[in-house]
XYZ file of N, CA and C in Angstrom:
363
model
N 0.329 10.661 -9.567
C 1.240 9.507 -9.916
C 0.514 8.164 -9.795
N 0.831 7.450 -10.752
C 0.217 6.043 -10.671
C 1.376 5.065 -10.675
N 1.210 4.030 -9.797
C 2.372 2.952 -9.900
C 1.597 1.492 -9.738
N 2.236 0.561 -10.220
C 1.636 -0.766 -10.414
C 2.543 -1.536 -9.262
N 1.781 -2.085 -8.288
C 2.593 -2.699 -7.136
C 2.706 -4.325 -7.265
N 2.732 -4.743 -8.495
C 2.786 -6.149 -8.825
C 3.973 -6.815 -8.217
N 5.201 -6.274 -8.370
C 6.391 -6.760 -7.713
C 6.751 -6.040 -6.390
N 6.582 -6.774 -5.139
C 7.075 -6.209 -4.026
C 5.882 -5.681 -3.368
N 4.641 -5.582 -3.842
C 3.421 -5.325 -3.205
C 3.388 -3.768 -2.706
N 2.454 -3.492 -1.919
C 2.037 -2.048 -1.449
C 3.411 -1.475 -0.779
N 4.048 -2.206 0.207
C 5.119 -1.661 1.079
C 6.253 -1.381 0.129
N 6.662 -2.230 -0.777
C 7.868 -1.857 -1.575
C 7.747 -0.830 -2.379
N 6.485 -0.741 -3.094
C 6.276 0.413 -4.102
C 6.076 1.709 -3.358
N 5.457 1.722 -2.132
C 5.621 2.918 -1.542
C 6.790 3.415 -0.829
N 7.575 2.428 -0.407
C 8.819 2.677 -0.082
C 9.690 3.363 -1.222
N 9.624 2.842 -2.447
C 10.124 3.366 -3.769
C 9.842 4.726 -4.053
N 8.459 5.140 -3.815
C 8.052 6.370 -3.994
C 8.504 7.297 -2.954
N 8.483 6.956 -1.706
C 8.869 8.018 -0.518
C 10.432 8.185 -0.699
N 11.244 7.249 -1.096
C 12.678 7.446 -1.239
C 12.937 8.290 -2.474
N 12.261 8.012 -3.713
C 12.517 8.686 -4.914
C 11.875 10.201 -4.818
N 10.974 10.403 -4.012
C 10.173 11.730 -4.054
C 10.543 12.518 -2.805
N 11.280 11.888 -1.890
C 11.754 12.611 -0.739
C 10.496 13.149 0.104
N 9.634 12.140 0.315
C 8.320 12.470 1.056
C 8.223 11.381 2.105
N 7.338 11.669 2.986
C 6.872 10.506 3.925
C 5.571 10.055 3.710
N 5.367 8.742 3.995
C 4.019 8.239 3.664
C 3.485 7.558 5.054
N 2.242 7.897 5.270
C 1.686 7.462 6.560
C 0.403 6.585 6.176
N 0.512 5.472 6.356
C -0.542 4.384 6.025
C -1.485 4.372 7.239
N -2.753 3.751 6.901
C -3.717 3.433 8.020
C -3.931 1.959 7.779
N -3.557 1.106 8.717
C -3.627 -0.367 8.485
C -5.127 -0.654 8.312
N -5.974 0.020 9.087
C -7.518 -0.423 8.942
C -8.166 -0.126 7.719
N -7.409 0.693 6.932
C -8.069 1.109 5.534
C -7.483 0.421 4.515
N -6.554 -0.588 4.729
C -5.896 -1.292 3.696
C -6.802 -2.460 3.274
N -7.395 -2.566 2.265
C -8.237 -3.760 2.004
C -7.373 -5.045 1.678
N -7.691 -6.142 2.388
C -6.767 -7.343 2.259
C -8.052 -8.405 2.349
N -8.168 -9.052 1.309
C -9.146 -10.175 1.215
C -8.891 -11.198 2.325
N -10.022 -11.739 2.815
C -9.776 -12.779 4.008
C -8.992 -14.029 3.397
N -9.227 -14.453 2.284
C -8.492 -15.589 1.895
C -6.929 -15.316 1.822
N -6.700 -14.137 1.257
C -5.257 -13.665 1.258
C -4.761 -13.434 2.512
N -5.313 -12.850 3.466
C -4.895 -12.753 5.022
C -4.623 -14.161 5.645
N -5.537 -15.110 5.328
C -5.316 -16.507 5.939
C -4.244 -17.110 5.228
N -4.064 -17.163 3.983
C -2.847 -17.812 3.283
C -1.626 -17.128 3.826
N -1.555 -15.717 3.913
C -0.299 -15.014 4.359
C 0.004 -15.563 5.839
N -1.041 -15.671 6.641
C -0.818 -15.978 8.111
C -0.285 -17.547 8.082
N -0.862 -18.412 7.279
C -0.377 -19.727 7.140
C 0.993 -19.829 6.657
N 1.327 -19.145 5.796
C 2.627 -19.196 5.114
C 3.795 -18.331 5.721
N 3.338 -17.506 6.694
C 4.155 -16.603 7.399
C 4.615 -15.330 6.532
N 3.514 -14.848 5.769
C 4.028 -13.702 4.923
C 3.239 -12.440 5.277
N 3.797 -11.404 5.091
C 3.111 -10.065 5.368
C 2.424 -9.610 3.979
N 1.178 -9.447 4.096
C 0.405 -9.199 2.884
C 0.840 -7.767 2.291
N 1.402 -7.031 3.127
C 1.903 -5.687 2.477
C 2.959 -5.855 1.501
N 3.564 -6.943 1.440
C 4.734 -7.218 0.599
C 4.521 -8.238 -0.530
N 3.243 -8.715 -0.506
C 2.964 -9.752 -1.578
C 2.466 -9.124 -2.814
N 2.964 -9.801 -3.957
C 2.643 -9.132 -5.332
C 1.082 -8.874 -5.384
N 0.898 -7.808 -6.065
C -0.557 -7.426 -6.199
C -0.888 -7.195 -7.668
N -1.075 -8.363 -8.249
C -1.306 -8.433 -9.748
C -2.706 -7.675 -10.018
N -2.605 -6.809 -11.021
C -3.907 -6.130 -11.373
C -4.300 -4.996 -10.426
N -3.579 -4.583 -9.559
C -3.826 -3.350 -8.703
C -3.121 -2.183 -9.027
N -3.579 -1.101 -8.484
C -3.009 0.238 -8.773
C -2.909 1.130 -7.622
N -1.721 1.864 -7.505
C -1.574 2.780 -6.585
C -1.643 4.204 -7.235
N -2.697 5.026 -6.754
C -2.772 6.397 -7.197
C -2.381 7.355 -6.128
N -1.451 8.233 -6.339
C -1.302 9.370 -5.399
C -1.726 10.648 -5.985
N -2.783 11.241 -5.441
C -3.505 12.396 -5.924
C -3.408 13.596 -4.913
N -3.637 14.809 -5.310
C -3.735 15.831 -4.299
C -4.895 15.483 -3.230
N -4.596 15.942 -1.987
C -5.505 15.528 -1.036
C -7.136 16.152 -1.332
N -7.096 17.405 -1.826
C -8.405 17.912 -2.164
C -9.187 17.210 -3.330
N -8.547 16.280 -4.067
C -9.065 15.628 -5.184
C -9.321 14.031 -4.807
N -8.871 13.641 -3.616
C -8.792 12.377 -3.279
C -10.292 11.723 -3.357
N -11.278 12.271 -2.750
C -12.598 11.687 -2.651
C -13.239 11.591 -3.985
N -13.038 12.650 -4.808
C -13.545 12.577 -6.167
C -12.789 11.370 -7.032
N -11.568 11.178 -6.950
C -10.994 10.328 -7.497
C -11.287 8.916 -7.036
N -11.340 8.759 -5.783
C -12.013 7.545 -5.132
C -13.307 7.082 -5.642
N -14.203 8.063 -5.799
C -15.489 7.938 -6.247
C -15.560 7.292 -7.761
N -14.672 7.976 -8.539
C -14.483 7.541 -9.931
C -14.009 6.172 -9.870
N -12.848 5.884 -9.222
C -12.413 4.370 -9.254
C -13.339 3.346 -8.602
N -14.241 3.804 -7.800
C -15.231 2.847 -7.230
C -16.171 2.675 -8.181
N -16.557 3.666 -9.108
C -17.576 3.268 -10.145
C -17.063 2.623 -11.375
N -15.810 2.478 -11.505
C -15.171 1.702 -12.696
C -15.349 0.182 -12.450
N -15.245 -0.677 -13.519
C -15.380 -2.165 -13.329
C -14.130 -2.638 -12.629
N -14.444 -3.360 -11.609
C -13.462 -4.102 -10.584
C -12.770 -2.911 -9.794
N -13.361 -1.829 -9.557
C -12.819 -0.721 -8.644
C -13.637 -0.547 -7.320
N -14.480 -1.430 -7.333
C -15.421 -1.290 -5.910
C -14.796 -1.390 -4.676
N -13.701 -1.984 -4.625
C -12.845 -2.152 -3.433
C -11.727 -1.049 -3.214
N -11.712 -0.061 -4.179
C -10.686 0.921 -4.068
C -10.778 1.552 -2.807
N -9.721 2.164 -2.186
C -9.719 2.624 -0.856
C -8.544 3.817 -0.607
N -8.771 4.806 0.159
C -7.792 5.658 0.548
C -7.135 5.166 1.767
N -5.752 4.569 1.501
C -5.212 4.017 2.544
C -4.037 4.729 3.394
N -3.819 6.007 3.081
C -2.866 6.651 3.629
C -2.682 8.015 3.024
N -1.589 8.759 3.733
C -1.412 10.193 3.176
C 0.107 10.474 2.844
N 0.409 11.389 2.050
C 1.802 11.750 1.928
C 2.024 12.973 2.756
N 3.108 12.865 3.561
C 3.382 13.915 4.578
C 4.935 14.410 4.361
N 5.115 15.659 5.017
C 6.446 16.169 5.108
C 7.298 15.539 6.213
N 6.765 14.861 7.015
C 7.450 14.056 8.150
C 8.024 12.790 7.762
N 9.158 12.402 8.382
C 9.734 11.070 8.071
C 9.907 11.001 6.620
N 10.556 12.003 6.029
C 10.721 12.004 4.585
C 11.738 10.761 4.079
N 11.163 10.124 3.083
C 11.945 8.874 2.596
C 11.597 7.656 3.269
N 10.485 7.744 4.223
C 10.042 6.611 5.011
C 8.627 6.294 4.903
N 8.054 5.097 4.951
C 6.764 4.732 5.168
C 6.505 4.246 6.581
N 5.482 4.790 7.171
C 4.973 4.398 8.409
C 3.493 4.102 8.378
N 3.078 3.345 9.322
C 1.690 2.894 9.288
C 1.103 2.939 10.801
N -0.182 3.416 10.994
C -0.863 3.449 12.046
C -1.557 2.121 12.114
N -1.134 1.332 13.147
C -1.567 -0.086 13.178
C -3.007 -0.019 13.918
N -3.542 -1.441 13.823
C -4.933 -1.622 14.257
C -5.005 -1.275 15.777
N -3.858 -1.377 16.519
C -3.848 -1.141 17.910
C -3.715 0.275 18.266
N -3.550 1.162 17.184
C -3.316 2.636 17.476
C -1.860 3.037 17.518
N -0.874 2.099 17.489
C 0.591 2.415 17.560
C 0.950 3.076 16.030
N 2.187 3.237 15.966
C 2.779 3.661 14.613
C 3.995 2.769 14.402
N 4.068 2.094 13.365
C 5.451 1.384 13.053
C 5.978 1.695 11.652
N 7.083 1.422 11.420
C 7.875 1.506 10.229
C 7.450 0.594 9.265
N 7.197 0.813 8.048
C 6.907 -0.135 7.104
C 8.257 -0.118 6.095
N 9.229 -0.981 6.592
C 10.477 -0.853 5.994
C 10.756 -1.605 4.679
N 11.715 -1.424 3.977
C 12.181 -2.272 2.789
C 12.181 -3.641 3.134
N 11.863 -4.667 2.295
C 11.858 -5.977 2.620
C 13.259 -6.424 2.346
N 14.015 -7.203 3.206
C 15.498 -7.426 3.025
C 15.647 -8.535 2.090
N 14.579 -9.570 1.864
C 14.771 -10.690 0.924
C 13.374 -10.833 0.484
N 13.377 -11.576 -0.728
C 12.203 -12.016 -1.404
C 11.372 -12.847 -0.436
N 9.973 -12.479 -0.257
C 9.064 -13.430 0.388
C 8.725 -14.711 -0.426
N 8.710 -14.438 -1.653
C 8.384 -15.671 -2.634
C 9.257 -15.295 -3.828
N 9.549 -16.544 -4.615
C 10.221 -16.265 -5.814
C 9.440 -15.328 -6.779
N 10.144 -14.750 -7.557
C 9.589 -13.736 -8.684
C 8.761 -14.662 -9.677
N 7.396 -14.099 -9.735
C 6.407 -14.867 -10.571
C 6.101 -14.150 -11.810
N 6.697 -13.024 -12.047
C 6.364 -12.319 -13.178
C 7.532 -11.335 -13.589
């Protein structure tokens, strides 16, 4: 499954997938690549980078036994060097996205209740 996270970012797109596919998704915060300039801008503006539009990005959900080969192929492609495995699909908490935080806790990555930014595309 391939999805474009331009509108709503990683969190919204994964919540859509979890709800539509009746699966749980567990993210690992430490594995999610966020450029330092994006992190700083989000902190300054009070935004959560998980919900910020991701123009030109791709979410690929592949079978676990094919994930490493898929990642290697993506990393070898132009502009794919920062590709990463950021989570897993689970049978637990179906319809929800959760995330293991940098502190080791688990939190819900819920639907955004309002637009963080006006729609840009």
